[in-house]
Coordinates of C-alpha atoms in Angstrom, one line a residue:
X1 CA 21.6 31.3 31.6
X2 CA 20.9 27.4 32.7
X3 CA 23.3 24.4 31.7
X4 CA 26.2 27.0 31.4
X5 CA 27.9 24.7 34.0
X6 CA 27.5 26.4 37.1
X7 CA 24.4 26.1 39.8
X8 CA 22.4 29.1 40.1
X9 CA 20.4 30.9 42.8
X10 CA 16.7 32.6 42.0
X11 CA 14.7 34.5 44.3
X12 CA 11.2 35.2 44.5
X13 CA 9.8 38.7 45.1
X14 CA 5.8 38.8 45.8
X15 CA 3.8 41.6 44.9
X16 CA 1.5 43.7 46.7
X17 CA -2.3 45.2 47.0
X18 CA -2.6 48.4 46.4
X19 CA 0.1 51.7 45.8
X20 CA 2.3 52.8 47.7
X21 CA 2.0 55.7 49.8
X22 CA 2.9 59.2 48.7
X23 CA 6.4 60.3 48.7
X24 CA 7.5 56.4 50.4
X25 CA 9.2 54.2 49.1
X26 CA 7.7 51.1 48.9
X27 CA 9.5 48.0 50.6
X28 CA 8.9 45.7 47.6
X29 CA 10.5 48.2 45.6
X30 CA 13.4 48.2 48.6
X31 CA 13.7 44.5 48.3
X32 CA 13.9 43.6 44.8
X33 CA 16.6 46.6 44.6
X34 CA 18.5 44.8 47.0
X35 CA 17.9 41.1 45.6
X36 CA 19.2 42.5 41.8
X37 CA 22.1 43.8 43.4
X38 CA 23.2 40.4 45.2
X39 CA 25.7 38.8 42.6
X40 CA 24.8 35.4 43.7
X41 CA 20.9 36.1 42.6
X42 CA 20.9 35.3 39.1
X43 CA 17.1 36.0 38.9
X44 CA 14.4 37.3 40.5
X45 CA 10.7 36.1 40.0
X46 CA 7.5 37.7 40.5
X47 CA 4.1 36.8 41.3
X48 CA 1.0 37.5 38.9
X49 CA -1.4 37.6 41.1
X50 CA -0.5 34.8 43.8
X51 CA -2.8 32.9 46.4
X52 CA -5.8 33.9 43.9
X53 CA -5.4 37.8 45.3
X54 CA -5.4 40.8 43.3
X55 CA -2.3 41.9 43.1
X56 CA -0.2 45.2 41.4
X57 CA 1.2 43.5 38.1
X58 CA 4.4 41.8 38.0
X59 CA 5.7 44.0 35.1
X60 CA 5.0 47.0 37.3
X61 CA 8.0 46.0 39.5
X62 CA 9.9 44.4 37.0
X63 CA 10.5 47.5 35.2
X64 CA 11.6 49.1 38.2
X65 CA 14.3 46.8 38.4
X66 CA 14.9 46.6 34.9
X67 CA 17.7 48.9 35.0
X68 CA 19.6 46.6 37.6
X69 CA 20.6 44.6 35.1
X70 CA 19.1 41.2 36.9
X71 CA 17.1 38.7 34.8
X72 CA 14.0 39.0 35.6
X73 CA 10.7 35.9 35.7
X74 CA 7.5 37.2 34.9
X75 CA 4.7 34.4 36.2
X76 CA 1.9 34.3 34.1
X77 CA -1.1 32.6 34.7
X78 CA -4.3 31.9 33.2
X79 CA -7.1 32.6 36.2
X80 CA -7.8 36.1 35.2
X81 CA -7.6 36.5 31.6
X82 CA -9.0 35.1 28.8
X83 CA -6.6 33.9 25.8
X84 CA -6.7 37.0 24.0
X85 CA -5.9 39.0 27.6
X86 CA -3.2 36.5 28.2
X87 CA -1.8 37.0 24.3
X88 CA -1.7 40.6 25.1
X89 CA 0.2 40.5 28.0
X90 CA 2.5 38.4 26.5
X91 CA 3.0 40.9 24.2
X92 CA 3.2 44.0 26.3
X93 CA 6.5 41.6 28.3
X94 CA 8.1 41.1 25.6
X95 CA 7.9 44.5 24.1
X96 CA 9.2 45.8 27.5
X97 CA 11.5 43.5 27.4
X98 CA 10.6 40.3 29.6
X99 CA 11.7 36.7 27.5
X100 CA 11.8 35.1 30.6
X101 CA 7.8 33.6 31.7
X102 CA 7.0 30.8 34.4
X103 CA 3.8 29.6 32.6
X104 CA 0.8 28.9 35.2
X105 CA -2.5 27.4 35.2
X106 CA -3.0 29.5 38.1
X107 CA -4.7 29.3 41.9
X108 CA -8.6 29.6 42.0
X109 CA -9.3 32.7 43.1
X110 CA -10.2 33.4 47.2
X111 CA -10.8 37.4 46.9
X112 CA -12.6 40.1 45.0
X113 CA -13.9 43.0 45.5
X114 CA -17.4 43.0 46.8
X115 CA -17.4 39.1 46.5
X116 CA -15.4 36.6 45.4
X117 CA -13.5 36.6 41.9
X118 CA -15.3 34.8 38.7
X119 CA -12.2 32.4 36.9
X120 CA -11.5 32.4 34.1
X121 CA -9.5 29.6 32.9
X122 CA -9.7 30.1 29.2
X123 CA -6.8 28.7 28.4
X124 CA -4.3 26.1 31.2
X125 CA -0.6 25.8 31.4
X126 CA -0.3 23.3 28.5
X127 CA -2.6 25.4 26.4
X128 CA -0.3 28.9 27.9
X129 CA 2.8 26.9 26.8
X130 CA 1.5 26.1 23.5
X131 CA 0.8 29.6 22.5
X132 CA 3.8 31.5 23.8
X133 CA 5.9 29.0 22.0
X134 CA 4.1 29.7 18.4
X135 CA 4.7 33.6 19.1
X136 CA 8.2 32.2 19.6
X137 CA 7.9 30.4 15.5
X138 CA 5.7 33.8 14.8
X139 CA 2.3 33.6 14.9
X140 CA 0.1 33.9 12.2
X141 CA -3.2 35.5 12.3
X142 CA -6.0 36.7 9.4
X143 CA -6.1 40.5 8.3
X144 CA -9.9 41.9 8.1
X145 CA -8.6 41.8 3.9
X146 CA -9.1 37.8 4.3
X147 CA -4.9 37.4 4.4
X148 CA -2.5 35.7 6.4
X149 CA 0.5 37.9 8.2
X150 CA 3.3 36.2 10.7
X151 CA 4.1 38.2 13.1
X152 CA 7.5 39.6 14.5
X153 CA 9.0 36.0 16.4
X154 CA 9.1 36.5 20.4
X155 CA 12.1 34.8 22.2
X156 CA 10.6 33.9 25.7
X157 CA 12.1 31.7 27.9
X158 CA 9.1 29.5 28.8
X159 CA 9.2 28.0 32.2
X160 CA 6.5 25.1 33.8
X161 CA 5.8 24.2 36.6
X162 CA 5.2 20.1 38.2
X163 CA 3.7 19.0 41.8
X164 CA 5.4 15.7 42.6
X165 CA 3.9 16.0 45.9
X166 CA 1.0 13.7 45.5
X167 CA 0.0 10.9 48.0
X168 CA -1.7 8.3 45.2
X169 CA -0.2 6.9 41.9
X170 CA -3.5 7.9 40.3
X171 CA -2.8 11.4 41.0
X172 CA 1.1 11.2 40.7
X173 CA 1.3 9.8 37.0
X174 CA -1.0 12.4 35.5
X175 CA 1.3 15.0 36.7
X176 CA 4.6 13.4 35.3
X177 CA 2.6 12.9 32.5
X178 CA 1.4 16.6 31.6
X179 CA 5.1 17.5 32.3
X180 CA 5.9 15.6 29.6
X181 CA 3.2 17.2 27.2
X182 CA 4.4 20.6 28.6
X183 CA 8.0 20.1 27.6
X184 CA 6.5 18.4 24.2
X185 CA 4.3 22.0 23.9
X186 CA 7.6 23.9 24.1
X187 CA 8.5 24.3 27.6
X188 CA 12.0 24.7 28.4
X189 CA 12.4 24.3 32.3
X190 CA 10.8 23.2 35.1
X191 CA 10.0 24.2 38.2
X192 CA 8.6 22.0 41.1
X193 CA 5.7 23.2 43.3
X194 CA 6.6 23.0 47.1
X195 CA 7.4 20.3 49.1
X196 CA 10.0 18.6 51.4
X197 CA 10.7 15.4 50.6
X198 CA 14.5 15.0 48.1
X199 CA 13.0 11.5 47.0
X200 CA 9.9 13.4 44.9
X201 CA 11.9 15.8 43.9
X202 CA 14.5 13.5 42.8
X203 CA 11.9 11.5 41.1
X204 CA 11.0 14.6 38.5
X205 CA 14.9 14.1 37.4
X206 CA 14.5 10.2 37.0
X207 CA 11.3 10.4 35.3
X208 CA 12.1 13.1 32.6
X209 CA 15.6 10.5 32.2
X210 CA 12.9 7.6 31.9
X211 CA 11.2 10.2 29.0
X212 CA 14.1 11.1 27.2
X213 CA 14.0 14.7 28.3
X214 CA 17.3 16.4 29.6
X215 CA 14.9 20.1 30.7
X216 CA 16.3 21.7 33.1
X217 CA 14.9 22.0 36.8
X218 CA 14.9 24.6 39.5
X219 CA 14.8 23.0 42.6
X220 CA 12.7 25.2 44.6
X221 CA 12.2 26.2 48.5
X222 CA 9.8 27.8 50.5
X223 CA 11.9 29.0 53.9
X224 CA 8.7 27.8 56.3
X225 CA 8.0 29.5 59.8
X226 CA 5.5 27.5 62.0
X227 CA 2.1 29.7 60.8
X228 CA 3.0 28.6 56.9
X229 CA 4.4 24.7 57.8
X230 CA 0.6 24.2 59.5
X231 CA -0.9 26.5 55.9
X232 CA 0.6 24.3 54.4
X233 CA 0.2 21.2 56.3
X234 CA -3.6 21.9 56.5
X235 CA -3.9 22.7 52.8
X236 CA -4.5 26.0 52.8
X237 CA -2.1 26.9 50.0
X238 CA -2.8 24.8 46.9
X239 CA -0.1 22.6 45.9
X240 CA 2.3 23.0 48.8
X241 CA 2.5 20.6 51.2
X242 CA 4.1 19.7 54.7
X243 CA 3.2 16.7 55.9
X244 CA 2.6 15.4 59.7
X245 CA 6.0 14.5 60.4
X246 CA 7.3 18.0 59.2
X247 CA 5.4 19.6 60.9
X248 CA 5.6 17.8 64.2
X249 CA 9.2 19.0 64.2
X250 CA 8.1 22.8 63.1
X251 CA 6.1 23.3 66.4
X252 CA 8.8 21.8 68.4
X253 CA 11.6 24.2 66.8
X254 CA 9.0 27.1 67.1
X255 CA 8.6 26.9 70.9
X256 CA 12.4 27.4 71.2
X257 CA 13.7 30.6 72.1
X258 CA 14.6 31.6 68.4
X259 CA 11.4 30.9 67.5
X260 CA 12.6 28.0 65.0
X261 CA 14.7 30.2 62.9
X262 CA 17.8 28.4 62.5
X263 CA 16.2 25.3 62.0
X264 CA 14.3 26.7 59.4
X265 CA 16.8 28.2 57.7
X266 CA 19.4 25.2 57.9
X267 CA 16.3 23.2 56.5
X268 CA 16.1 25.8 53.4
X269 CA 20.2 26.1 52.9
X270 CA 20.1 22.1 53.2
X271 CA 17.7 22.0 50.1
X272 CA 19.5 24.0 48.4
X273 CA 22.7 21.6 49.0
X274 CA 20.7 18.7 47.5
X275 CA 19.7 20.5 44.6
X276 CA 23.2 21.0 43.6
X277 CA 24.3 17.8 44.3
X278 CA 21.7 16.2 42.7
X279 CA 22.3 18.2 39.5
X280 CA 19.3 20.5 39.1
X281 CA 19.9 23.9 37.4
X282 CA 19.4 26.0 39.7
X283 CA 17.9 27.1 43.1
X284 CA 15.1 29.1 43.9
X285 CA 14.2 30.4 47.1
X286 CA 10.9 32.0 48.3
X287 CA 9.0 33.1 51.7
X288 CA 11.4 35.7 52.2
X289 CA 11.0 39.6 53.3
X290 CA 14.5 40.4 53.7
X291 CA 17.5 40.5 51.3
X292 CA 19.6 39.6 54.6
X293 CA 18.0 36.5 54.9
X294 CA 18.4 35.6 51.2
X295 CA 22.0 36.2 51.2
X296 CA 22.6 34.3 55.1
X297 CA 21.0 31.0 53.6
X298 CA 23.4 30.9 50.5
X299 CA 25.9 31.7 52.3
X300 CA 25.2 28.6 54.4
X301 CA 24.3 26.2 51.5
X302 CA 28.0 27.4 50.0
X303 CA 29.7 26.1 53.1
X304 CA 28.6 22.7 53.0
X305 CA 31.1 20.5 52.0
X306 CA 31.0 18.1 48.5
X307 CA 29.4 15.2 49.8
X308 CA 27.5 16.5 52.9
X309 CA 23.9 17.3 50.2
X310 CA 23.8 12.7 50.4
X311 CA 23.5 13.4 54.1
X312 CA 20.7 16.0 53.8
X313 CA 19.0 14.2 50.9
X314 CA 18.3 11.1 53.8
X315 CA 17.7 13.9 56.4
X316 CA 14.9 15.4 54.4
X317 CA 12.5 13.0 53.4
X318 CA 8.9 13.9 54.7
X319 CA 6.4 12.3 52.4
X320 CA 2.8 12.0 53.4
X321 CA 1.3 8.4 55.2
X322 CA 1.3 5.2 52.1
X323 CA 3.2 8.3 49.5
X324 CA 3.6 6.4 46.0
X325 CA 7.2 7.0 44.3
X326 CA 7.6 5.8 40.5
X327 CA 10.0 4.5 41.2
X328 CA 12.2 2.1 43.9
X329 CA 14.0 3.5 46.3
X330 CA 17.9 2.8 46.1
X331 CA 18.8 2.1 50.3
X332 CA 22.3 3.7 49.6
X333 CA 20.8 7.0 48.9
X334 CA 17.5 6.9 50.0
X335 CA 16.7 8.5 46.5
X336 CA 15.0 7.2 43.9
X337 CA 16.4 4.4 41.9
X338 CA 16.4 5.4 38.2
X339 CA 17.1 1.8 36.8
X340 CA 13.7 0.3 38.5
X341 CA 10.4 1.4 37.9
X342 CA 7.8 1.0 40.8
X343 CA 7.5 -3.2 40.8
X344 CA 4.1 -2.9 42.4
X345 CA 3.2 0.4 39.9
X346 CA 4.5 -2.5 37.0
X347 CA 2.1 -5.3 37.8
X348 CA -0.6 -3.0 37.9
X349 CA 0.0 -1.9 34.2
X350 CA -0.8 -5.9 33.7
X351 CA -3.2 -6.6 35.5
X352 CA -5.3 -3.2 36.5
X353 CA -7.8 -3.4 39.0
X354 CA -11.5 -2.1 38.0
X355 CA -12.2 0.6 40.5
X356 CA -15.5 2.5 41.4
X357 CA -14.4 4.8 38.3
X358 CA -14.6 2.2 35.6
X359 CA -18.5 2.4 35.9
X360 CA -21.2 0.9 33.1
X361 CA -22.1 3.8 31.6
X362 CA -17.7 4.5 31.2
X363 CA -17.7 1.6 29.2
X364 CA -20.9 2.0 27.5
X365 CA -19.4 5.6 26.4
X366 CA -16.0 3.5 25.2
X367 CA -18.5 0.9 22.7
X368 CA -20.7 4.0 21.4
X369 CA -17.4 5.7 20.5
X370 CA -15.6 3.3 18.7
X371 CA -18.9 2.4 17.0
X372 CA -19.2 6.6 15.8
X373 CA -16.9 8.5 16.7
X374 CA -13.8 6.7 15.9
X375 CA -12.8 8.7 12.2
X376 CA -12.7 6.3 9.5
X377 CA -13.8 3.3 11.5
X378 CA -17.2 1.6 11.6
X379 CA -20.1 3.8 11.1
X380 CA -18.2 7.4 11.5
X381 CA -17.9 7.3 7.6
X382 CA -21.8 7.1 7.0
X383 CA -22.7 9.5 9.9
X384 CA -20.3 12.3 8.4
X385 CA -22.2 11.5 4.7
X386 CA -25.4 12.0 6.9
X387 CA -24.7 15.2 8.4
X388 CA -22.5 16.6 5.6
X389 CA -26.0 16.1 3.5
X390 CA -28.1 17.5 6.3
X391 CA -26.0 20.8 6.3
X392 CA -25.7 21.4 2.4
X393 CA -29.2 20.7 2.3
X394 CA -30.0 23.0 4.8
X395 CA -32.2 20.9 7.3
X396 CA -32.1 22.9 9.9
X397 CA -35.1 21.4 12.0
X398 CA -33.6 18.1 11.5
X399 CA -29.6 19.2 12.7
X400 CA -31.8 20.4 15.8
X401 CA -33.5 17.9 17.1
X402 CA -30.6 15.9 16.6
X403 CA -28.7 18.2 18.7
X404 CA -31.4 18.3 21.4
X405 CA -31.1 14.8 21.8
X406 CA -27.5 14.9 21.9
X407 CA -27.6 17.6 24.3
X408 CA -30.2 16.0 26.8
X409 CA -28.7 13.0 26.2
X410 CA -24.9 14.0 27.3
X411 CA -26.5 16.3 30.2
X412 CA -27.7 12.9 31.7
X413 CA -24.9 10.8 31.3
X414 CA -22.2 13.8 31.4
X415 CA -23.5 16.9 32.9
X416 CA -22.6 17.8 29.7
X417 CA -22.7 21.9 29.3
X418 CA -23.3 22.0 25.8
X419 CA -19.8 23.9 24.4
X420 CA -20.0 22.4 21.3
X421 CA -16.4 21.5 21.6
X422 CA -16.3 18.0 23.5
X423 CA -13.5 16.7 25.3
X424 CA -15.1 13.5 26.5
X425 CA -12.9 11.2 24.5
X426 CA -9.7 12.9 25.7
X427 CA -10.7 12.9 29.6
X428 CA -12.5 9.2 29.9
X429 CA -15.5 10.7 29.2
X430 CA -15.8 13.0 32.3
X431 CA -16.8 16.9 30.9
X432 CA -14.6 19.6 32.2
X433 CA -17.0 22.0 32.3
X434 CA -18.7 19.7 34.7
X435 CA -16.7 17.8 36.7
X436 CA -13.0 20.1 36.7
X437 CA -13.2 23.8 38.8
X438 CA -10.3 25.1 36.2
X439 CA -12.2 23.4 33.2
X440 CA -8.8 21.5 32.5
X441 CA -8.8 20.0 29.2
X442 CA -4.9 19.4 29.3
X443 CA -3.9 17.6 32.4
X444 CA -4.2 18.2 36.1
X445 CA -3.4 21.5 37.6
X446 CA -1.3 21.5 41.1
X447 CA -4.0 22.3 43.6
X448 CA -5.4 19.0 43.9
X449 CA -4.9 16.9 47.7
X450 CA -5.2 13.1 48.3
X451 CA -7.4 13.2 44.7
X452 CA -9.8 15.7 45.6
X453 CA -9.6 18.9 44.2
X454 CA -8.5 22.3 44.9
X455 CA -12.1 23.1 46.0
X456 CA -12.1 19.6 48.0
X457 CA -15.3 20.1 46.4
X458 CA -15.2 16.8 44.7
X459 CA -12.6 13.9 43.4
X460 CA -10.2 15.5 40.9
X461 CA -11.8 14.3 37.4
X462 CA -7.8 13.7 36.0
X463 CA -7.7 11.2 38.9
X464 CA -10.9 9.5 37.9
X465 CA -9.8 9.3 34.4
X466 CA -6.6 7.9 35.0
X467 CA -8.1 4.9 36.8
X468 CA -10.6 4.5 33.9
X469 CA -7.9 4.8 31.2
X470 CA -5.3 2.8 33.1
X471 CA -8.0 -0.2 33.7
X472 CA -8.0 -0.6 29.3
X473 CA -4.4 0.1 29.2
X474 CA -4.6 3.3 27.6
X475 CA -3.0 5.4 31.1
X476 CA 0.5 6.1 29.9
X477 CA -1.4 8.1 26.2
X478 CA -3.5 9.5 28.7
X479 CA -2.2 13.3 27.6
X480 CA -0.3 12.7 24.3
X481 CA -0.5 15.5 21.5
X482 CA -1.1 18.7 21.3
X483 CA -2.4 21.0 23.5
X484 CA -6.1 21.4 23.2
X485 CA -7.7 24.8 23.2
X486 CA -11.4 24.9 23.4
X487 CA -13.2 27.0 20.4
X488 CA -15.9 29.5 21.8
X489 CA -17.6 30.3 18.9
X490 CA -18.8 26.4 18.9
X491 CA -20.8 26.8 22.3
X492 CA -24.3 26.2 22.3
X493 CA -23.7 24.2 18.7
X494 CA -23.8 20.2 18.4
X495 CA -20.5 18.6 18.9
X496 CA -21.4 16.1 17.1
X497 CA -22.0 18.1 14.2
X498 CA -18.4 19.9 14.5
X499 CA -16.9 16.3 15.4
X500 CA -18.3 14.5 12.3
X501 CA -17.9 18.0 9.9
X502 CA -14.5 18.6 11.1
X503 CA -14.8 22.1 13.1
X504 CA -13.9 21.2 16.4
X505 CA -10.4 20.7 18.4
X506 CA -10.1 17.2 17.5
X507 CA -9.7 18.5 14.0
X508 CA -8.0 22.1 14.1
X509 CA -4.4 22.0 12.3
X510 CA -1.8 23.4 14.4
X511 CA 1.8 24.9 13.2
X512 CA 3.9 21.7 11.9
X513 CA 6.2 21.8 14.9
X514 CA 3.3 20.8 17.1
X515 CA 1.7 18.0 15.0
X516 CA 3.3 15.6 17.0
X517 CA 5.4 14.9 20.2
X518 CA 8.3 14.7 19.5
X519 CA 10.6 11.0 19.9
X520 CA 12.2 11.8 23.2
X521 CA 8.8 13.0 25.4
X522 CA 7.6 8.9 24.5
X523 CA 7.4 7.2 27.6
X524 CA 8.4 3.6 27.3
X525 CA 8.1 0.9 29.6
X526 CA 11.3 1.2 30.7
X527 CA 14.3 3.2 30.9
X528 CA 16.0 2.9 27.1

């Protein structure tokens, strides 16, 4: 459907709690009826669960309006299921039909019956990504008979999702970063999380130009009304953000006698405007309950004239206080400049400052690893001989102690929770388990604000491990490779043991496509 030359309108249709009544028809139902019969909707999207909320299932709708004829988005996220929940729901889509999936790490969950909700956060986006695009090669799996069967091949559409909307370069890059393992995992289009400001959202453009990427993006809009601008400005809603500024001018439209509603929706239609003349694929609205409403701000973004999106890209810039772009801003446009990088982002790369995060026992953690845990290097070949022996041998007393010291070692310096499957090396030896709420072993998710996390909780551990890798020059590799998926069956083991023996994640071999990113997600100094 994207690139065929033409711009695009989406729509989002959020589910509900709870069945409808007996013998009524629901307005959900009413709704998406009426988006998939409105020729300038090319899609409609819906929820899995949104907010954190139980929800009825997004498939439950969609095949509803299957028989419209619309394409149809199916969000999937990973706060509810486990991996082998998630594979089976990717299976049930497409077997009913559904190629086209927004892959989601997911809100933490608010609600629950009798209590709050337990996450689950098996698997994250990356991870999501990873594994719907090897159903797309055909997955192979092991019969109970000890053999090997590929599967039928799936043909989903697999969508991501970015937040540009971050106030601090050490919570920015990590972002742009896992966008680029994302695309590298096998996602195929992009979809920003909600903001207002043209210059980040032209930035995700000029940043997957400075990677080599040409994915295609969806800008997206959220059609505020004052109660959601100050949700959002307040962050209540994880990932979307309205800033001071914006919503200054919100509660001054809201006490007119419309109530805000045409400044509102010229502020949506406007967006939409700038998404076309900047190029993106597509446009996708949300925050709407009314097909009417849908249809009023196209209309409105169709009548602007050629030129008038450069006016409305100026118009809507809102970033937060001291906001860091990657790159310079160009004064003609007030967008970003895609031929110069951030100058003061540059001389940092050079000359890195040593922040609170770069602590002694960070760098202690650095010398023991490239003293052991660095394969082939140093003493990592005499330590594998060691434990190799100690296994064939049979020392069982001996692999123990060793793996109570590691264990009450690591749970001193780490937290460390003992899953027998360490990501230390890969997240500047901070444990997920410990230190993340979604466990995130691939990247930041969305949620996070000013570097604190969804939670606010505590700092958000990518954050923290950007400054550390970024202080030894190692911040741009921060989330090269492939996506990492955390082995169960090793918790309560020694990681050591599974390091040095070759069982953990470090060491699993993935279908050939995924080896190794390919050329055009490298992100070079400079534009090539």
């Amino acid at each position: 459907m994207m690139g065929a030359g033409r711009f695009f309108y989406g729509a989002e249709l959020v589910t509900t709690r709870g069945i409808p009544e007996p013998n009524q028809r629901p307005k959900l139902v009413e709704l998406g009826e009426a988006l998939a019969a409105d020729p300038r909707i090319a899609w409609v999207s819906i929820t899995d669960n949104p907010g954190g909320n139980p929800m009825l299932p997004a498939d439950w709708i969609a095949n509803i309006l299957k028989p419209r004829g619309t394409q149809l988005v199916i969000h999937l996220t990973c706060k509810d299921l486990n991996r082998n929940g998630i594979e089976s729901a990717a299976w049930r889509y497409a077997a009913e039909g559904f190629e086209n999936i927004l892959a989601l790490t997911g809100d933490y969950p608010v609600a629950g019956y009798q209590g709050q909700a337990m996450p689950v956060f098996d698997l994250d986006s990356v991870s999501l990504v990873s594994m719907l695009r090897t159903m797309n090669d055909g997955l192979e799996v092991s019969r109970p008979n000890g053999k090997t069967e590929r599967l039928s091949k799936t043909n989903f559409f697999i969508g991501c999702a970015v937040s540009p909307f971050k106030r601090h370069e050490r919570e920015l890059m990590p972002q742009y970063f896992k966008l680029a393992r994302k695309v590298q995992c096998g996602a195929q289009w992009v979809i920003p999380q909600l903001g207002y400001d043209m210059r980040k959202f032209h930035e995700i453009k000029l940043f997957l130009d400075w990677a080599n990427l040409t994915t295609p993006i969806i800008g997206n809009v959220y059609v505020l009304n004052k109660m959601v601008a100050g949700l959002f400005n307040k962050n209540k809603i994880p990932g979307c953000v309205v800033s001071d500024a914006l919503y200054a001018l919100a509660e001054k439209y809201a006490a007119g006698p419309d109530k805000g509603r045409s400044f509102f929706t010229e502020l949506a239609a406007k967006q939409l405007a700038v998404f076309k003349g900047l190029g993106f694929a597509a446009g996708y609205l949300g925050g709407i309950h009314k097909a009417e409403t849908f249809a009023q701000i196209i209309d409105l973004a169709e009548s602007y004239g050629p030129d008038d999106w450069k006016v409305f890209a100026k118009e809507i810039q809102f970033p937060k206080t001291g906001e860091f772009y990657l790159f310079e801003q160009d004064p003609q446009t007030g967008l970003g400049d895609g031929a110069r990088l951030n100058g003061d982002y540059l001389k940092s790369l050079e000359q890195p400052p040593k922040t609170a995060n770069v602590t002694l026992n960070y760098q202690f953690a650095r010398l023991v690893h490239a003293l052991a845990f660095t394969p082939g290097k140093n003493l990592f070949p005499t330590v594998q001989k060691i434990y190799g022996r100690l296994e064939q041998g049979g020392y069982r007393r001996t692999l123990n102690a060793l793996h109570g010291i590691e264990h009450a070692s690591k749970a001193l310096l780490y937290g460390c929770k003992d899953c027998g499957d360490c990501s230390l090396p890969d997240t500047g030896y901070l444990c997920p388990r410990a230190a993340c709420s979604k466990t995130g072993r691939n990247g930041p998710c969305g949620g996070s604000s000013d570097g604190r996390c969804e939670l606010n909780d505590k700092d958000c551990i990518w954050a923290r491990a950007y400054d550390r890798l970024k202080y030894y020059g190692e911040s741009k590799e921060m989330l090269e490779g492939p996506a990492v998926f955390a082995n169960a069956a090793l918790s309560g083991t020694s990681s050591w043991a599974n390091n040095y023996l070759g069982r953990d994640h470090h060491h699993v071999a993935l279908p050939s496509k995924q080896t190794a990113p390919p050329n055009e997600v490298a992100l070079p100094a400079k534009k090539s």
